[in-house]
XYZ file of C-alpha atoms in Angstrom:
678
model
C 0.000 0.000 0.000
C 2.723 2.478 0.979
C 4.599 1.764 -2.227
C 1.597 2.746 -4.268
C 0.908 5.808 -2.105
C 4.504 7.063 -2.241
C 4.622 6.507 -6.000
C 1.471 8.457 -6.507
C 2.717 11.224 -4.246
C 5.917 11.606 -6.252
C 4.072 11.359 -9.570
C 1.637 13.988 -8.381
C 4.475 16.300 -7.333
C 6.136 15.885 -10.696
C 2.999 16.395 -12.790
C 1.630 19.281 -10.784
C 5.046 20.877 -10.803
C 4.938 20.746 -14.588
C 1.594 22.551 -14.729
C 2.878 25.753 -13.142
C 5.615 26.448 -15.709
C 3.211 25.676 -18.551
C 0.974 28.506 -17.408
C 3.688 30.765 -16.072
C 6.298 30.439 -18.841
C 4.587 30.588 -22.270
C 6.394 29.525 -25.411
C 6.780 31.774 -28.448
C 4.051 31.450 -31.072
C 3.283 33.415 -34.255
C -0.484 33.795 -34.811
C -3.581 32.546 -32.991
C -5.676 31.574 -35.973
C -3.367 29.049 -37.736
C -3.642 25.325 -36.800
C 0.061 24.627 -37.551
C 1.190 27.308 -35.147
C -1.128 25.967 -32.443
C 0.344 22.485 -32.967
C 3.826 23.978 -32.536
C 2.742 25.559 -29.235
C 1.318 22.223 -28.024
C 4.487 20.331 -28.985
C 6.668 22.854 -27.157
C 4.487 22.450 -24.062
C 4.985 18.670 -24.250
C 8.752 19.173 -24.644
C 8.795 21.257 -21.451
C 6.800 18.704 -19.432
C 8.800 15.686 -20.765
C 12.119 17.429 -20.083
C 11.195 18.186 -16.456
C 9.747 14.688 -15.859
C 12.803 12.958 -17.366
C 15.068 14.850 -14.968
C 13.451 13.060 -11.992
C 14.696 9.537 -12.905
C 17.553 7.793 -14.705
C 16.374 6.741 -18.159
C 17.743 3.848 -20.157
C 17.026 1.868 -23.280
C 14.415 2.723 -25.907
C 12.515 5.221 -23.698
C 15.694 7.255 -23.144
C 16.154 7.431 -26.931
C 12.545 8.495 -27.458
C 12.764 11.180 -24.766
C 16.027 12.526 -26.220
C 14.436 12.559 -29.677
C 11.439 14.604 -28.515
C 13.526 17.048 -26.488
C 16.031 17.615 -29.298
C 13.455 18.254 -32.071
C 13.558 21.752 -33.583
C 9.823 22.084 -33.935
C 10.043 25.366 -35.901
C 11.575 23.415 -38.761
C 8.386 21.339 -39.001
C 6.166 24.370 -39.700
C 6.280 23.634 -43.423
C 5.307 19.968 -42.904
C 1.952 19.833 -41.041
C 1.638 16.055 -41.373
C 5.062 15.422 -39.817
C 4.263 17.980 -37.108
C 1.013 16.165 -36.242
C 2.919 12.867 -36.045
C 5.460 14.418 -33.675
C 2.661 15.793 -31.428
C 1.108 12.309 -31.206
C 4.542 10.783 -30.549
C 5.232 13.346 -27.789
C 1.886 12.528 -26.190
C 2.739 8.792 -26.218
C 6.239 9.396 -24.840
C 4.766 11.441 -21.987
C 2.468 8.522 -21.094
C 5.371 6.018 -21.198
C 7.534 8.373 -19.157
C 4.815 8.761 -16.511
C 4.503 4.949 -16.333
C 8.295 4.572 -16.048
C 8.490 7.124 -13.236
C 5.733 5.350 -11.349
C 7.278 1.905 -11.985
C 10.664 3.136 -10.816
C 9.291 4.548 -7.613
C 7.198 1.430 -6.978
C 10.285 -0.697 -7.552
C 12.323 1.369 -5.082
C 9.450 1.360 -2.603
C 9.294 -2.426 -2.650
C 13.027 -2.520 -1.728
C 12.995 0.238 0.792
C 14.318 -0.550 4.187
C 13.403 1.033 7.441
C 15.892 3.879 7.018
C 14.637 4.648 3.549
C 11.030 4.628 4.738
C 12.009 6.879 7.589
C 13.610 9.357 5.194
C 10.563 9.310 2.918
C 8.207 9.914 5.827
C 10.355 12.785 7.088
C 10.331 14.266 3.602
C 6.548 13.844 3.536
C 6.361 15.638 6.882
C 8.318 18.560 5.409
C 5.952 18.688 2.425
C 2.950 18.647 4.771
C 4.431 21.519 6.818
C 5.019 23.536 3.662
C 1.403 22.960 2.711
C 0.242 24.097 6.157
C -1.132 20.654 7.089
C 0.606 20.377 10.460
C -1.471 17.450 11.749
C -0.392 15.338 8.756
C 3.225 16.460 9.280
C 3.083 15.396 12.930
C 1.608 12.021 11.997
C 4.296 11.448 9.341
C 7.043 12.117 11.918
C 5.407 9.640 14.303
C 5.452 7.010 11.570
C 9.089 7.866 10.752
C 9.947 7.151 14.396
C 7.976 3.897 14.147
C 9.985 2.894 11.067
C 13.212 3.801 12.862
C 12.213 1.439 15.657
C 12.031 -1.345 13.098
C 8.219 -1.505 12.901
C 8.317 -1.171 9.116
C 5.140 -3.068 8.225
C 3.097 -1.172 10.794
C 4.552 2.122 9.557
C 3.785 1.173 5.939
C 0.204 0.338 6.780
C -0.435 3.613 8.613
C 1.505 5.666 6.059
C -1.198 5.100 3.418
C -3.676 7.453 5.120
C -1.017 10.070 5.813
C 0.132 10.021 2.204
C -3.479 10.435 1.033
C -3.884 13.448 3.289
C -0.657 14.989 2.017
C -1.373 14.300 -1.630
C -4.853 15.767 -1.150
C -3.374 18.900 0.427
C -0.791 19.126 -2.356
C -3.523 18.753 -4.960
C -5.567 21.490 -3.294
C -2.526 23.777 -3.091
C -1.601 23.097 -6.701
C -5.173 23.803 -7.764
C -5.125 27.083 -5.864
C -1.958 28.043 -7.731
C -3.558 27.036 -11.026
C -6.656 29.120 -10.243
C -4.471 32.070 -9.251
C -2.630 31.739 -12.559
C -5.952 31.660 -14.440
C -7.161 34.723 -12.524
C -3.907 36.524 -13.372
C -4.460 35.758 -17.057
C -7.915 37.336 -16.915
C -6.576 40.395 -15.155
C -3.646 40.836 -17.533
C -3.473 38.480 -20.542
C -0.815 40.572 -22.280
C 2.367 42.019 -20.756
C 4.828 44.618 -21.965
C 5.124 45.018 -25.726
C 3.857 41.530 -26.570
C 1.476 41.059 -29.478
C -1.994 40.665 -27.975
C -2.949 37.905 -30.422
C 0.248 35.927 -29.789
C 0.087 36.255 -26.007
C -3.550 35.159 -25.778
C -2.879 32.310 -28.232
C -0.104 30.968 -26.005
C -2.282 31.297 -22.914
C -5.107 29.252 -24.462
C -2.692 26.504 -25.602
C -1.046 26.331 -22.165
C -4.420 26.189 -20.414
C -5.540 23.264 -22.588
C -2.331 21.336 -21.837
C -2.724 22.026 -18.104
C -6.306 20.771 -18.153
C -5.128 17.486 -19.714
C -2.531 17.122 -16.959
C -5.095 17.788 -14.249
C -7.454 15.253 -15.822
C -4.715 12.618 -15.585
C -4.077 13.549 -11.953
C -7.790 13.340 -11.188
C -7.951 9.814 -12.643
C -5.041 8.697 -10.447
C -6.539 10.257 -7.318
C -9.871 8.559 -7.961
C -8.077 5.261 -8.574
C -6.521 5.383 -5.073
C -9.757 6.631 -3.492
C -8.318 10.049 -2.611
C -10.274 12.510 -0.475
C -13.343 14.222 -1.891
C -11.796 17.568 -0.971
C -8.818 16.967 -3.248
C -10.949 15.740 -6.140
C -13.321 18.702 -5.764
C -10.333 21.059 -5.826
C -9.172 19.464 -9.085
C -12.666 19.675 -10.580
C -12.942 23.303 -9.550
C -9.560 24.147 -11.033
C -10.392 22.419 -14.320
C -13.775 24.161 -14.512
C -12.083 27.490 -13.886
C -9.415 26.842 -16.519
C -11.944 25.712 -19.112
C -14.086 28.836 -18.565
C -10.964 30.986 -18.712
C -10.013 29.356 -22.025
C -13.503 30.114 -23.403
C -13.220 33.746 -22.332
C -9.724 34.152 -23.782
C -10.787 32.492 -27.053
C -13.627 35.027 -27.353
C -11.180 37.819 -26.536
C -8.753 36.499 -29.141
C -11.440 36.571 -31.820
C -12.259 40.197 -30.958
C -8.586 41.156 -30.843
C -8.032 39.732 -34.333
C -11.280 41.229 -35.641
C -10.588 44.795 -34.517
C -6.795 44.446 -34.838
C -5.901 45.358 -31.251
C -2.207 45.108 -30.504
C -1.704 47.193 -27.360
C -1.680 45.380 -24.017
C -3.993 47.909 -22.339
C -6.615 47.493 -25.058
C -6.505 43.689 -24.758
C -6.826 43.947 -20.976
C -9.951 46.100 -21.315
C -11.546 43.731 -23.823
C -10.721 40.742 -21.589
C -12.385 42.359 -18.589
C -15.467 43.247 -20.603
C -15.836 39.720 -21.981
C -15.099 38.127 -18.585
C -17.653 40.297 -16.791
C -20.284 39.540 -19.430
C -19.630 35.775 -19.269
C -19.576 35.867 -15.459
C -22.921 37.691 -15.331
C -24.489 35.131 -17.668
C -23.148 32.212 -15.646
C -24.186 33.843 -12.363
C -27.757 34.129 -13.597
C -27.783 30.496 -14.836
C -26.371 29.154 -11.579
C -28.790 31.163 -9.432
C -31.663 29.691 -11.430
C -30.154 26.190 -11.123
C -29.750 26.534 -7.340
C -33.391 27.623 -7.065
C -34.508 24.682 -9.217
C -32.499 22.154 -7.166
C -33.780 23.630 -3.887
C -37.380 23.156 -5.082
C -36.555 19.647 -6.211
C -34.986 18.877 -2.820
C -38.026 20.282 -0.995
C -40.313 18.054 -3.036
C -38.203 14.988 -2.298
C -38.116 15.869 1.399
C -41.923 15.790 1.404
C -41.892 12.389 -0.264
C -39.514 10.894 2.346
C -41.619 12.106 5.294
C -42.750 8.549 6.128
C -39.632 6.716 4.950
C -37.472 5.187 7.658
C -34.314 5.099 5.520
C -31.932 7.492 7.344
C -29.610 7.721 4.352
C -32.206 9.690 2.411
C -32.371 12.362 5.090
C -28.569 12.503 5.242
C -28.278 12.869 1.478
C -30.824 15.685 1.412
C -29.054 17.406 4.310
C -25.850 17.217 2.286
C -27.691 18.628 -0.734
C -28.907 21.494 1.437
C -25.370 22.167 2.609
C -24.022 22.111 -0.957
C -26.721 24.505 -2.140
C -26.017 26.835 0.796
C -22.323 26.800 -0.150
C -23.214 27.452 -3.770
C -25.503 30.355 -2.794
C -22.802 31.870 -0.568
C -20.233 31.552 -3.372
C -22.657 33.117 -5.868
C -23.359 36.006 -3.515
C -19.625 36.710 -3.226
C -19.236 36.220 -6.982
C -21.900 38.855 -7.595
C -19.988 41.310 -5.397
C -16.758 40.470 -7.235
C -18.442 41.051 -10.592
C -19.742 44.435 -9.420
C -16.178 45.340 -8.429
C -14.840 43.986 -11.780
C -12.716 41.454 -9.865
C -13.115 38.917 -12.648
C -10.414 36.523 -11.446
C -12.015 36.068 -8.038
C -15.482 35.954 -9.608
C -14.460 33.041 -11.856
C -13.028 31.134 -8.846
C -16.270 31.579 -6.916
C -18.425 30.637 -9.898
C -16.347 27.474 -10.411
C -16.834 26.564 -6.739
C -20.590 27.144 -7.037
C -20.737 25.117 -10.242
C -19.042 22.103 -8.627
C -21.339 22.330 -5.592
C -24.386 22.444 -7.872
C -23.085 19.474 -9.852
C -22.625 17.345 -6.718
C -26.004 18.436 -5.332
C -27.678 17.295 -8.543
C -25.893 13.937 -8.372
C -27.056 13.429 -4.771
C -30.640 14.292 -5.658
C -30.536 11.635 -8.378
C -29.385 9.137 -5.725
C -32.293 10.112 -3.481
C -34.758 9.647 -6.323
C -33.260 6.237 -7.089
C -33.583 5.162 -3.448
C -37.135 6.481 -3.296
C -38.032 4.301 -6.238
C -36.998 1.284 -4.186
C -39.068 2.484 -1.238
C -42.151 2.882 -3.447
C -42.618 6.526 -2.507
C -42.255 7.600 -6.087
C -45.349 5.583 -6.895
C -47.412 7.808 -4.616
C -45.843 10.874 -6.196
C -46.547 9.453 -9.647
C -50.220 8.970 -8.847
C -50.457 12.549 -7.589
C -48.782 13.874 -10.732
C -50.948 11.758 -13.024
C -54.073 13.069 -11.307
C -52.864 16.649 -11.736
C -52.002 16.030 -15.389
C -55.432 14.486 -15.995
C -57.157 17.528 -14.467
C -55.150 19.895 -16.641
C -55.915 17.870 -19.785
C -59.630 17.983 -18.934
C -59.397 21.735 -18.321
C -57.739 22.215 -21.717
C -60.378 20.085 -23.431
C -63.229 22.136 -21.919
C -61.448 25.337 -22.832
C -61.119 24.303 -26.474
C -64.630 22.872 -26.905
C -66.514 25.543 -24.969
C -64.844 28.865 -24.267
C -62.609 29.015 -27.352
C -65.413 27.794 -29.617
C -67.927 30.341 -28.257
C -65.470 33.238 -28.590
C -64.503 32.171 -32.114
C -68.165 32.119 -33.175
C -68.690 35.645 -31.805
C -65.497 36.866 -33.489
C -66.607 35.431 -36.838
C -70.028 37.072 -36.509
C -68.375 40.428 -35.829
C -65.763 39.740 -38.539
C -62.984 40.678 -36.062
C -59.656 39.539 -37.522
C -57.827 40.808 -34.434
C -59.961 38.718 -32.062
C -59.607 35.679 -34.354
C -55.829 36.122 -34.320
C -55.805 36.181 -30.492
C -57.937 33.032 -30.411
C -55.653 31.322 -32.941
C -52.671 32.056 -30.691
C -54.601 30.691 -27.693
C -55.467 27.550 -29.668
C -51.812 26.993 -30.620
C -50.773 27.417 -26.982
C -53.441 24.926 -25.920
C -52.024 22.404 -28.413
C -48.544 23.042 -27.026
C -49.801 22.567 -23.455
C -51.403 19.244 -24.410
C -48.099 18.021 -25.870
C -46.247 19.087 -22.718
C -48.780 17.253 -20.540
C -48.333 14.083 -22.609
C -44.564 14.478 -22.191
C -45.168 14.868 -18.449
C -47.102 11.583 -18.436
C -44.111 9.894 -20.089
C -41.745 11.489 -17.547
C -43.939 10.163 -14.699
C -43.708 6.694 -16.191
C -39.917 7.020 -16.179
C -39.915 8.354 -12.603
C -38.286 11.597 -13.702
C -40.213 13.887 -11.358
C -37.842 16.794 -11.863
C -38.787 16.822 -15.544
C -42.457 16.473 -14.559
C -42.209 19.550 -12.322
C -40.538 21.545 -15.092
C -43.152 20.484 -17.645
C -46.055 21.291 -15.312
C -44.540 24.702 -14.598
C -44.371 25.328 -18.348
C -48.008 24.252 -18.686
C -49.030 26.623 -15.868
C -47.212 29.460 -17.631
C -48.970 28.593 -20.892
C -52.361 28.427 -19.167
C -51.729 31.933 -17.809
C -50.879 33.111 -21.323
C -54.043 31.468 -22.698
C -56.136 33.109 -19.980
C -54.592 36.467 -20.893
C -55.297 35.974 -24.607
C -58.883 34.875 -23.968
C -59.405 37.810 -21.613
C -58.123 40.209 -24.263
C -60.324 38.581 -26.907
C -63.375 38.745 -24.608
C -62.718 42.407 -23.845
C -62.248 43.199 -27.540
C -65.436 41.360 -28.531
C -67.464 43.059 -25.802
C -66.216 46.404 -27.063
C -67.065 45.469 -30.649
C -70.498 44.153 -29.673
C -71.233 47.326 -27.741
C -70.070 49.396 -30.715
C -72.158 47.240 -33.072
C -75.220 47.702 -30.864
C -74.741 51.460 -30.791
C -74.156 51.419 -34.541
C -77.378 49.484 -35.062
C -79.299 51.995 -32.942
C -77.690 54.867 -34.819
C -78.444 53.222 -38.146
C -82.064 52.653 -37.158
C -82.390 56.281 -36.045
C -80.898 57.622 -39.285
C -82.959 55.247 -41.431
C -86.154 56.300 -39.695
C -85.299 59.929 -40.398
C -84.483 59.060 -44.004
C -87.822 57.275 -44.342
C -89.593 60.379 -43.002
C -87.782 62.566 -45.512
C -88.546 60.130 -48.323
C -92.227 60.276 -47.340
C -91.932 64.062 -47.360
C -90.381 63.836 -50.840
C -93.271 61.683 -52.011
C -95.857 64.094 -50.575
C -94.123 67.103 -52.118
C -93.930 65.311 -55.439
C -97.694 64.720 -55.407
C -98.271 68.327 -54.324
C -96.135 69.627 -57.184
C -98.126 67.519 -59.646
C -101.334 69.101 -58.333
C -99.844 72.603 -58.439
C -98.640 71.993 -61.975
C -102.233 71.378 -63.082
C -103.702 74.161 -60.945
C -101.112 76.884 -61.439
C -99.583 76.523 -64.886
C -98.424 80.146 -64.688
C -95.897 79.144 -62.008
C -94.234 76.516 -64.254
C -90.680 77.846 -63.724
C -90.989 77.695 -59.955
C -92.492 74.203 -60.162
C -89.635 72.969 -62.391
C -87.045 74.379 -59.976
C -88.826 72.684 -57.046
C -88.881 69.357 -58.938
C -85.128 69.545 -59.577
C -84.449 70.240 -55.916
C -86.741 67.378 -54.972
C -84.909 65.016 -57.335
C -81.562 65.953 -55.830
C -82.941 65.449 -52.311
C -84.275 61.978 -53.256
C -80.880 60.990 -54.701
C -79.104 62.180 -51.545
C -81.513 60.204 -49.346
C -80.805 57.035 -51.388
C -77.066 57.640 -51.021
C -77.587 58.165 -47.288
C -79.271 54.747 -47.095
C -76.262 53.152 -48.826
C -73.878 54.940 -46.443
C -75.814 53.538 -43.472
C -75.582 50.028 -44.956
C -71.788 50.483 -45.174
C -71.636 51.769 -41.593
C -70.546 55.250 -42.675
C -72.882 57.156 -40.376
C -71.028 60.447 -40.674
C -71.531 60.520 -44.448
C -75.157 59.424 -44.038
C -75.887 62.259 -41.592
C -74.211 64.801 -43.892
C -76.315 63.617 -46.855
C -79.467 63.637 -44.718
C -78.750 67.197 -43.611
C -78.205 68.350 -47.202
C -81.419 66.592 -48.339
C -83.369 68.233 -45.495
C -82.038 71.614 -46.580
C -83.177 70.952 -50.152
C -86.626 69.900 -48.942
C -86.890 73.127 -46.952
C -86.136 75.027 -50.134
C -88.836 73.030 -51.918
C -91.309 73.969 -49.153
C -90.480 77.629 -49.639
C -90.932 77.309 -53.393
C -94.303 75.628 -52.860
C -95.378 78.587 -50.719
C -94.260 80.960 -53.459
C -96.076 78.882 -56.084
C -99.252 78.898 -54.046
C -98.992 82.646 -53.474
C -98.176 83.368 -57.100
C -100.959 81.132 -58.322
C -103.802 82.392 -56.133
C -106.754 83.757 -58.115
C -108.042 87.302 -57.617
C -111.193 85.981 -55.961
C -109.248 84.106 -53.343
C -107.137 87.186 -52.666
C -110.254 89.380 -52.330
C -111.820 86.972 -49.896
C -108.685 87.045 -47.811
C -108.591 90.846 -47.852
C -112.289 90.993 -46.865
C -111.617 88.659 -43.989
C -108.796 90.919 -42.869
C -111.109 93.972 -43.200
C -113.720 92.305 -41.030
C -111.082 91.434 -38.492
C -109.825 95.019 -38.506
C -113.398 96.279 -37.978
C -113.904 93.942 -35.076
C -110.667 95.103 -33.478
C -111.692 98.768 -33.972
C -114.975 98.145 -32.261
C -113.303 96.276 -29.434
C -110.791 99.102 -28.976
C -113.621 101.676 -28.724
C -115.440 99.590 -26.128
C -112.254 99.220 -24.088
C -111.590 102.969 -24.239
C -115.042 103.602 -22.764
C -114.342 101.040 -20.068
C -111.070 102.805 -19.255
C -112.871 106.167 -18.842
C -115.366 104.585 -16.461
C -112.624 103.047 -14.364
C -110.699 106.343 -14.238
C -113.691 107.897 -12.479
C -113.971 104.912 -10.165
C -110.257 104.859 -9.217
C -109.523 108.579 -9.358
C -108.162 108.466 -5.805
C -105.998 105.387 -6.475
C -102.765 106.495 -8.121
C -101.588 102.953 -8.784
C -104.814 102.060 -10.561
C -104.749 105.327 -12.501
C -101.198 104.572 -13.651
C -102.291 101.168 -14.953
C -105.325 102.755 -16.691
C -103.054 105.293 -18.324
C -100.865 102.416 -19.564
C -103.968 100.669 -20.915
C -105.054 103.858 -22.667
C -101.661 104.158 -24.392
C -101.789 100.488 -25.439
C -105.264 101.020 -26.963
C -104.038 104.073 -28.902
C -101.105 102.025 -30.248
C -103.454 99.193 -31.148
C -105.726 101.616 -32.966
C -102.741 102.931 -34.971
C -101.789 99.364 -35.900
C -105.324 98.630 -37.100
C -105.215 101.781 -39.261
C -101.917 100.630 -40.788
C -103.427 97.203 -41.435
C -106.308 98.842 -43.292
C -103.766 100.733 -45.403
C -102.007 97.442 -46.304
C -105.347 95.867 -47.115
C -106.027 98.759 -49.429
C -102.620 98.126 -51.051
C -103.558 94.411 -51.392
C -100.757 93.300 -49.074
C -102.534 90.715 -46.905
C -99.434 89.355 -45.209
C -98.287 92.741 -43.938
C -101.853 93.628 -42.923
C -102.143 90.373 -40.991
C -98.961 91.108 -39.057
C -100.241 94.561 -38.011
C -103.559 93.041 -36.920
C -101.795 90.330 -34.945
C -99.736 92.947 -33.120
C -102.851 95.071 -32.486
C -104.668 92.055 -31.046
C -101.735 91.360 -28.708
C -101.964 94.907 -27.350
C -105.730 94.594 -26.885
C -105.215 91.343 -25.005
C -102.754 93.049 -22.652
C -105.287 95.842 -21.979
C -107.912 93.254 -21.129
C -105.521 91.660 -18.650
C -104.904 95.054 -16.967
C -108.609 95.778 -16.678
C -109.306 92.325 -15.295
C -106.695 92.941 -12.588
C -108.362 96.253 -11.581
C -111.849 94.748 -11.466
């Protein structure tokens, strides 16, 4: 056991030690965008790693020749031969694998032959490494085991050394990962230094990051193979996540640098920060949503395990809760770092949150698997299936009743806008049905997380459908109200048009009679007929306008037709006046004469009455004042009657009639005054 542990420790030290220089000491490269130049950068990185690894052991035989061959290659000379260059990259990769195996085999071989003194020295060296890493408890334990080996208890020391070595290699892995993350953060803060070409510098950084990730992947495999601590493996995962995200950011930056031809270091730094902040904000938002989703999923599972006696489920969910709390705390700090443009620290925190979320999701899957065995998922499945069935029934009723009724109303009102809203609602209903069927399939598979997501989508769609139907209902109500008002308006206008058409008909008949009776007024009759014809045409046009819903035009036409009919009425009056016979005129004048005589007589009688009342009320000044007023009114009335008689003499009946009307009004007022006094 100790042989394997010591070998892995040394291999880890060698490999991790190679990662630092790869990031810290970039190799010269021409341009970012050319595959050959990238291959050259990769080969140089392999040369560096192989050279440092080979220095740790004595090589012999074929492997020594291969290593010397790789180290001595002038890779620049292969730029013109891409195929040969690719072969050399593959060969370097294979040599690195063989070299790693040889190092491990050599150490294992030495470990199997180690004596107590050798073991003691190794354990003391391990103690020094642990102290350097700040793991003082592991250092103390290693020294205790060194003393045990010195006492000759080699087997016992070997057995106990396994755990100590694991602790030290875990601490070394964590420390190395911290250094790697610091290097990645430094690249984001300043990807280009001095007078370097921005494109070349970023190109080298991306190549070196990719090589480092491959190394860390190999280390992770070895640590998992020896069942290393979760802390160490998580540190490696976090470092690799961070490096991969950094590579993505730098690749984006490189594309922008080439596109806008930025060469100055300061410009590249600014672009890097902008891209990093943007990517960090996007990832922050995604991770916050993922944490929320997993927390809801965990809460649901916690409800399902309420009556389950399996303690492991509770422990797993507690661990999930702890991971999500850690993720939330890291995301909160990451948000602060982003606000402060501390992109390096933000990427570290986001990587930590991402790993925590990943492990939380894995644990939740374990819980779901265990719940399946307990049968609890069956209860959950039944509940989900019932909910899905209810929603399907609700959708069916919506489509066959509410949607159908609204569509019928929209078609009656010929509302394309309402029909469009209903079409959208119908499409959403179809989509919801498909999602519910997918949810049924997810229930059958026991994938309740997917079921929850699908049901949430259905709920969102149902809200959208409700909104669309509400808008359609509101629109249709408005249109129906407008249609009702329009119908009332149309009926009102049509009634008025009918009245005017009846008036046209009556006037037409009257004109026919006048034409026969008063042929002398033919010109006036012809003019009236033309006006009547125009009015009839306008009324017909008004009816058409109403049929088309153009009430404004209909009312304008109706008003014009009414005006024309008024003119026809006036012409009819003129025709009648112009066509009256002399006999009719004489009769009218005689009637006016008789009326004037009657008024004269009435005025005389009232004057006598006034004189009588003057005597009666001679001591009543108020009454006398009213009698005086009556006397003046009678005099005025008498003058008006005289004027009427003059107009009658001039054969002006209309003027005479007006004077008589005014005279009568004055007489009536006098009668009122006298009635008050009596």
